[in-house]
mmCIF file of C-alpha atoms in Angstrom:
data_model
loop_
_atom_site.group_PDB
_atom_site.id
_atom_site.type_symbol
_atom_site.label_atom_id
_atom_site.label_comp_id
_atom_site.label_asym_id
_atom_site.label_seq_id
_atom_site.Cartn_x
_atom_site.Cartn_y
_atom_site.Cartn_z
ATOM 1 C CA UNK V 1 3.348 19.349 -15.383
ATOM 2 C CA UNK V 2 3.903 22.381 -13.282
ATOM 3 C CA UNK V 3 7.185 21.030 -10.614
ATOM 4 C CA UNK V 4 5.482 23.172 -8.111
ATOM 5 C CA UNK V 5 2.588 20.954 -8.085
ATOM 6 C CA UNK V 6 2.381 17.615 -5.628
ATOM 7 C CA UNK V 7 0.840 14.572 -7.279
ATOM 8 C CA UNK V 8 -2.333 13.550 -5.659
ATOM 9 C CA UNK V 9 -4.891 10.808 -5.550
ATOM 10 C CA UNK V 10 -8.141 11.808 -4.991
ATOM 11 C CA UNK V 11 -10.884 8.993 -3.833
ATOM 12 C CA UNK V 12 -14.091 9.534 -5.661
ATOM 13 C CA UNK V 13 -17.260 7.970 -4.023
ATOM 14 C CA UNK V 14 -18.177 4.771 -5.116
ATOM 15 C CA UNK V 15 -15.443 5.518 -7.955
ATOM 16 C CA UNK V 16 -12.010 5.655 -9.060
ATOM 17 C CA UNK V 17 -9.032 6.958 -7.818
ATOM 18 C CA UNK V 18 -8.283 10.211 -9.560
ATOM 19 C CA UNK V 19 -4.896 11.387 -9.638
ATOM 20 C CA UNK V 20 -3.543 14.489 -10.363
ATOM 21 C CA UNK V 21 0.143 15.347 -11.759
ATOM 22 C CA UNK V 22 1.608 12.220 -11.315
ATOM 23 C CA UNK V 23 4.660 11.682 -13.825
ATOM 24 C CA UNK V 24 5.952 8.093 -12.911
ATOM 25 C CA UNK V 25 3.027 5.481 -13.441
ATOM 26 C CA UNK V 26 4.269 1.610 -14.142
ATOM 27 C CA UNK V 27 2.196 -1.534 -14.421
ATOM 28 C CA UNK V 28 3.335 -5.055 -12.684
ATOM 29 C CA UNK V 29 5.501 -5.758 -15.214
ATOM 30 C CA UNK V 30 7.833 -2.729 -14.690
ATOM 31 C CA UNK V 31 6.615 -0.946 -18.094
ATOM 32 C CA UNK V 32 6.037 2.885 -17.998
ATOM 33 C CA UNK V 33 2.901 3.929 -18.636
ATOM 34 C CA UNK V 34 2.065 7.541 -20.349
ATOM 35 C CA UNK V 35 0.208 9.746 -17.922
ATOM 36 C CA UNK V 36 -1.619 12.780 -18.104
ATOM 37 C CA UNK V 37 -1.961 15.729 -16.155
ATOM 38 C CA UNK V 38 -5.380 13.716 -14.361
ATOM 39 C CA UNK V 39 -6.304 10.054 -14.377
ATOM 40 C CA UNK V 40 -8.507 7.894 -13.670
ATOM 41 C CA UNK V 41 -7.505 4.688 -12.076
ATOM 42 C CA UNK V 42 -9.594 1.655 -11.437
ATOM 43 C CA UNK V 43 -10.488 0.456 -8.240
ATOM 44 C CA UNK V 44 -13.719 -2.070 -8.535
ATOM 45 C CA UNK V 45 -11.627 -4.477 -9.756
ATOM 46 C CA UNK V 46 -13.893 -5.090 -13.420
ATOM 47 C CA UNK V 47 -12.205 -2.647 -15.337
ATOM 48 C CA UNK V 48 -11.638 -3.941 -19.365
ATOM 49 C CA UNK V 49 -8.919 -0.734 -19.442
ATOM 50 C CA UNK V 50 -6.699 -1.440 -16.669
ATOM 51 C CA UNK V 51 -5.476 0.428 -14.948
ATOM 52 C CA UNK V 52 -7.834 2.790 -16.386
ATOM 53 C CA UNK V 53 -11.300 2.995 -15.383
ATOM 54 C CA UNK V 54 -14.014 2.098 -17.614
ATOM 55 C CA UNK V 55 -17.052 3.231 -15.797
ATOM 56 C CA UNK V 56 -17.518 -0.522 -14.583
ATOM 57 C CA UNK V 57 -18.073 0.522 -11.008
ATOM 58 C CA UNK V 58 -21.399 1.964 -12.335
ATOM 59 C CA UNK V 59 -22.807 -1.188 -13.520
ATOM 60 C CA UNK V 60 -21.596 -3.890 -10.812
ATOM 61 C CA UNK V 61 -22.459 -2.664 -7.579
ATOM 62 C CA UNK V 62 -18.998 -1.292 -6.134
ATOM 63 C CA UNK V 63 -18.784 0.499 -2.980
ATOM 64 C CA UNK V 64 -16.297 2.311 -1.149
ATOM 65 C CA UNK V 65 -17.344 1.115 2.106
ATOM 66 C CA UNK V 66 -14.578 0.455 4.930
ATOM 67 C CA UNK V 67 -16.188 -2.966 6.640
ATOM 68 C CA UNK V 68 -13.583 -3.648 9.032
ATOM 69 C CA UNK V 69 -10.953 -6.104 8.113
ATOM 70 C CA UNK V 70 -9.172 -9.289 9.353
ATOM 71 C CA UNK V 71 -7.277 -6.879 11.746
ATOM 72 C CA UNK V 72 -8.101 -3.949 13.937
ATOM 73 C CA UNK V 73 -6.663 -0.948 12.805
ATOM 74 C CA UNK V 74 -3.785 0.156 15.445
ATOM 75 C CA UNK V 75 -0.312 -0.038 15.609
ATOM 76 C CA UNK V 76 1.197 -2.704 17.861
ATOM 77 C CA UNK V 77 4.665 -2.455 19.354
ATOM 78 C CA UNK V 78 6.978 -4.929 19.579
ATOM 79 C CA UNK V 79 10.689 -3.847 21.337
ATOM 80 C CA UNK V 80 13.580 -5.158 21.232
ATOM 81 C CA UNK V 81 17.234 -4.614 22.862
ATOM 82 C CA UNK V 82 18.343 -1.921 20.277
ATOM 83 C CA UNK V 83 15.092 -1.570 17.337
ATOM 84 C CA UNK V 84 11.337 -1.568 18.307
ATOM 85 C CA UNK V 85 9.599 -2.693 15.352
ATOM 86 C CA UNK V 86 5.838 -0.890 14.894
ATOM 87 C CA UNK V 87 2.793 -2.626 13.235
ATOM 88 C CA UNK V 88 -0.454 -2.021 12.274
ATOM 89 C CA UNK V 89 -1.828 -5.534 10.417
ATOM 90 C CA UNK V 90 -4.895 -4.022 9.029
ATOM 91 C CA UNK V 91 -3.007 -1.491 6.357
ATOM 92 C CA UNK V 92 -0.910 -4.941 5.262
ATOM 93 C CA UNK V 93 -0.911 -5.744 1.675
ATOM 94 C CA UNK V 94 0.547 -9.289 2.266
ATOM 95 C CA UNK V 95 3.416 -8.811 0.070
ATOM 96 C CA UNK V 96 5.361 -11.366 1.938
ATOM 97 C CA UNK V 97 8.541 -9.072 2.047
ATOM 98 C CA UNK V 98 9.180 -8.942 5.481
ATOM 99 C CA UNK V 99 8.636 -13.045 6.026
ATOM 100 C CA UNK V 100 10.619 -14.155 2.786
ATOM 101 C CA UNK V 101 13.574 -11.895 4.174
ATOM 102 C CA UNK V 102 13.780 -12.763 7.705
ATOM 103 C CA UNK V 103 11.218 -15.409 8.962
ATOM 104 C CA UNK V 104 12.718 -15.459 12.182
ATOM 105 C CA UNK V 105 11.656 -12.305 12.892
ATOM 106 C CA UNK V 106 8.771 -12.155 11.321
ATOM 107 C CA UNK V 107 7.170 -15.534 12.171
ATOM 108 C CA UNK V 108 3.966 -16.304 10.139
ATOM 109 C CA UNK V 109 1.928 -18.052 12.500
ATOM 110 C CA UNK V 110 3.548 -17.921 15.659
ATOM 111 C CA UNK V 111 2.214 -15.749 19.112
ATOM 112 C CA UNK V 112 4.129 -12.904 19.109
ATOM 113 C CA UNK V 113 4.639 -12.933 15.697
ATOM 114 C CA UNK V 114 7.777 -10.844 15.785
ATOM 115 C CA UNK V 115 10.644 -11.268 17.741
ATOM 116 C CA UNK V 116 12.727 -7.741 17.387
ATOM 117 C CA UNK V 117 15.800 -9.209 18.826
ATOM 118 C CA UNK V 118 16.190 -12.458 16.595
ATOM 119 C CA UNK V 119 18.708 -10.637 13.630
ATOM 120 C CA UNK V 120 20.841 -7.507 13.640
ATOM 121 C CA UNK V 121 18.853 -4.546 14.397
ATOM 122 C CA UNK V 122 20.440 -2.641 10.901
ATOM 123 C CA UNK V 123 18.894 -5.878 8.846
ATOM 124 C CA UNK V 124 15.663 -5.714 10.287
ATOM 125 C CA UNK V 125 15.553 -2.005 9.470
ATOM 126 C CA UNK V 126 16.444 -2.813 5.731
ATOM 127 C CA UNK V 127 13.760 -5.360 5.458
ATOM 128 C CA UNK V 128 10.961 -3.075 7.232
ATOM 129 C CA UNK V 129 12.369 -0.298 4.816
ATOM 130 C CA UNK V 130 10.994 -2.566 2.127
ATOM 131 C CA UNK V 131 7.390 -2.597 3.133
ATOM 132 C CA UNK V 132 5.300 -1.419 0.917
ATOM 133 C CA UNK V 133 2.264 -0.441 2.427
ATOM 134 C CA UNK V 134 3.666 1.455 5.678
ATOM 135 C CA UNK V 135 2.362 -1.513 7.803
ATOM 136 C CA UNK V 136 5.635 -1.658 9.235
ATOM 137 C CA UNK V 137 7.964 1.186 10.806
ATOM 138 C CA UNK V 138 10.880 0.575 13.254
ATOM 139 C CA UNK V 139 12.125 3.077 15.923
ATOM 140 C CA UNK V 140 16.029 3.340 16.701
ATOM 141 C CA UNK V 141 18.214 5.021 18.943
ATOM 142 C CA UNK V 142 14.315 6.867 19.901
ATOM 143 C CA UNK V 143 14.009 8.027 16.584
ATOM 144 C CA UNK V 144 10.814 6.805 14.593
ATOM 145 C CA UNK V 145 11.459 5.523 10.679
ATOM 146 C CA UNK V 146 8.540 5.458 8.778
ATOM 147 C CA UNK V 147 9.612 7.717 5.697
ATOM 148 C CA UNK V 148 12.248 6.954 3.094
ATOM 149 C CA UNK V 149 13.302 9.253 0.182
ATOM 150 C CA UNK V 150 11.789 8.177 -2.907
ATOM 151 C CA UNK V 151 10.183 9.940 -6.579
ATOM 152 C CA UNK V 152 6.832 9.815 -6.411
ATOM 153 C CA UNK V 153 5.479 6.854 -8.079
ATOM 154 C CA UNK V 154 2.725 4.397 -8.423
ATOM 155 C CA UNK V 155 3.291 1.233 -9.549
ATOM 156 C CA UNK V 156 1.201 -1.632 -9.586
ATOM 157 C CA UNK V 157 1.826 -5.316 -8.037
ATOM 158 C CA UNK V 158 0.571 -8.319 -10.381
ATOM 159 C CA UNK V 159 -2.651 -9.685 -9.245
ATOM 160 C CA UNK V 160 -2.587 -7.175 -6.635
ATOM 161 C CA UNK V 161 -2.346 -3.356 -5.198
ATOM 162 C CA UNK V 162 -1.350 -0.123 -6.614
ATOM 163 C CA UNK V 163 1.704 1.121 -4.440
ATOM 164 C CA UNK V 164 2.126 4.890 -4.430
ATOM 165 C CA UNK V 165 5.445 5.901 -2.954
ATOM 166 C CA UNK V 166 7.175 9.241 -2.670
ATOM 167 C CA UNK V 167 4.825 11.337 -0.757
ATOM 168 C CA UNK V 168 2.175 11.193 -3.066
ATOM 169 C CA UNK V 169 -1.003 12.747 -1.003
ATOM 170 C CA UNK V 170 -4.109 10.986 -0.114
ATOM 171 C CA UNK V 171 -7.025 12.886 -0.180
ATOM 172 C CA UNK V 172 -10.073 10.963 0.907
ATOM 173 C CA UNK V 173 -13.502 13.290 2.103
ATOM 174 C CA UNK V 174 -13.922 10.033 4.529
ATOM 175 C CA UNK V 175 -10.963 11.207 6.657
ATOM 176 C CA UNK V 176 -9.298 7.568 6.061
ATOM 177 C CA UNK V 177 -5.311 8.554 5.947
ATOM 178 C CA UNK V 178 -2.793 5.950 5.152
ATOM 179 C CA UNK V 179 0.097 4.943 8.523
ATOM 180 C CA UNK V 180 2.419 7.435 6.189
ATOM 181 C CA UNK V 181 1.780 9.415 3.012
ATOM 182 C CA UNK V 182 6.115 8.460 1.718
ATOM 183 C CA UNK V 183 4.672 4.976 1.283
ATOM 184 C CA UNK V 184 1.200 3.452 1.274
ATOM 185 C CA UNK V 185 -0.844 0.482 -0.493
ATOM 186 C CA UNK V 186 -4.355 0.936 -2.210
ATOM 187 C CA UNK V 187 -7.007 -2.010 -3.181
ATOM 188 C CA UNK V 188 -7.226 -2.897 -6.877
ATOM 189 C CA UNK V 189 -9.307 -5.741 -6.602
ATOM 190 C CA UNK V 190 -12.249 -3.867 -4.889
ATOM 191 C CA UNK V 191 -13.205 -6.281 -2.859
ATOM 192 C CA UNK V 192 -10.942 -5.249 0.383
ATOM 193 C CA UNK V 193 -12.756 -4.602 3.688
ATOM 194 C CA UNK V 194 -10.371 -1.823 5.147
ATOM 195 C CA UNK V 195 -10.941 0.891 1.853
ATOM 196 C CA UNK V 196 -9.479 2.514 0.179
ATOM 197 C CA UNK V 197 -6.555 0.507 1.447
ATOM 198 C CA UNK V 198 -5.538 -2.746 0.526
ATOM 199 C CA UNK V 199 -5.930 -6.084 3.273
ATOM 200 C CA UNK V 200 -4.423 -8.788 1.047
ATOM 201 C CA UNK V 201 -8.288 -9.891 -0.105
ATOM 202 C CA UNK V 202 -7.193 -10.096 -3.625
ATOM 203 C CA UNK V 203 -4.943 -13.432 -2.657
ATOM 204 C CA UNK V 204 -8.546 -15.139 -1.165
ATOM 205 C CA UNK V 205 -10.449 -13.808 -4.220
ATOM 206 C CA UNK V 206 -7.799 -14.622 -7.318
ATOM 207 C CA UNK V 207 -8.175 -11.332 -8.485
ATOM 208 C CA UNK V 208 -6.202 -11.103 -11.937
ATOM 209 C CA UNK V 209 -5.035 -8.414 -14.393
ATOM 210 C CA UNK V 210 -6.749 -8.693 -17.246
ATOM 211 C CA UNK V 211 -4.765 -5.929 -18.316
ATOM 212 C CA UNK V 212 -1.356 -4.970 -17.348
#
């Protein structure tokens, strides 16, 4: 791979994500997988190759189309005493990070559902640093975090999303663009409502790797 090029993923219609000079590719058990200078990656969910594509899509009826999902898609603010944390529910991948690490901040359930000043402003940075799908962002001392230096990567969650990382670019000929390109989710199962992104659908739907 030329290191002058940029790895990108490339949303075909109706089809599967194509990516282009990508060197770090790992399924959801941490194992490196050999790439190529272009791949294509499944994203209707019935793939027997996974993470490969198949041609499946052509056969069961998938479709790119952005429905609208559980959320609307906007970023919410909520701020605090020293750290205003930033959300936008609809790019979520429902990872959990955020509420396993500091559910009294993040409050599953509860109206607002995040209380900015409940921990130390520097942990709640940490944890939003971990999200994987650029949901979250946090703005400090009026300077907004939403990129962190990483290789660019995709790796792939079990039963769930692909999660590129590193500033790998989106380029989708529907305009959709991801909260950040340093660190974004994308559906696996095929059945999310907000595509090409992923909305945490594969939890309600079981979707499994039969592959991976």
């Amino acid at each position: 791979m030329n290191k002058g090029k940029k790895p990108v993923i490339r949303v075909s219609k109706d089809g599967p994500f194509i990516v282009k000079d990508l060197k770090i590719l790992r399924n959801s058990k941490g194992v490196f997988i050999e790439t190529t200078p272009s791949m294509a990656l499944c994203r209707c969910g019935d793939s027997e190759k996974k993470p490969f594509c198949d041609g499946a899509h052509l056969h069961n009826g998938f479709s790119e189309k952005k429905e609208g999902g559980k959320h609307p898609d906007k970023n919410e603010s909520f701020a605090g005493k020293e750290i205003t944390i930033h959300d936008n529910r609809a790019v979520c991948s429902h990872i959990g990070h955020c509420i396993l690490k500091l559910p009294e901040v993040f409050r599953k359930g509860k109206k607002p559902w995040v209380d900015p000043d409940a921990a130390d402003s520097e942990e709640i940075a940490k944890t939003i640093r971990t999200c994987p799908s650029g949901a979250l962002s946090y703005t400090m001392n009026k300077v907004l975090h939403k990129d962190y230096p990483h290789e660019p990567e995709i790796f792939m969650v079990k039963n769930g999303p692909y999660h590129a990382i590193g500033g790998v670019e989106l380029e989708d000929k529907q305009g959709f663009k991801p909260e950040t390109m340093d660190h974004y989710a994308l559906c696996r199962c095929g059945k999310s409502k907000n595509k090409p992104f992923c909305d945490g659908t594969h939890i309600d739907t079981e979707f499994k790797d039969r592959v991976n």
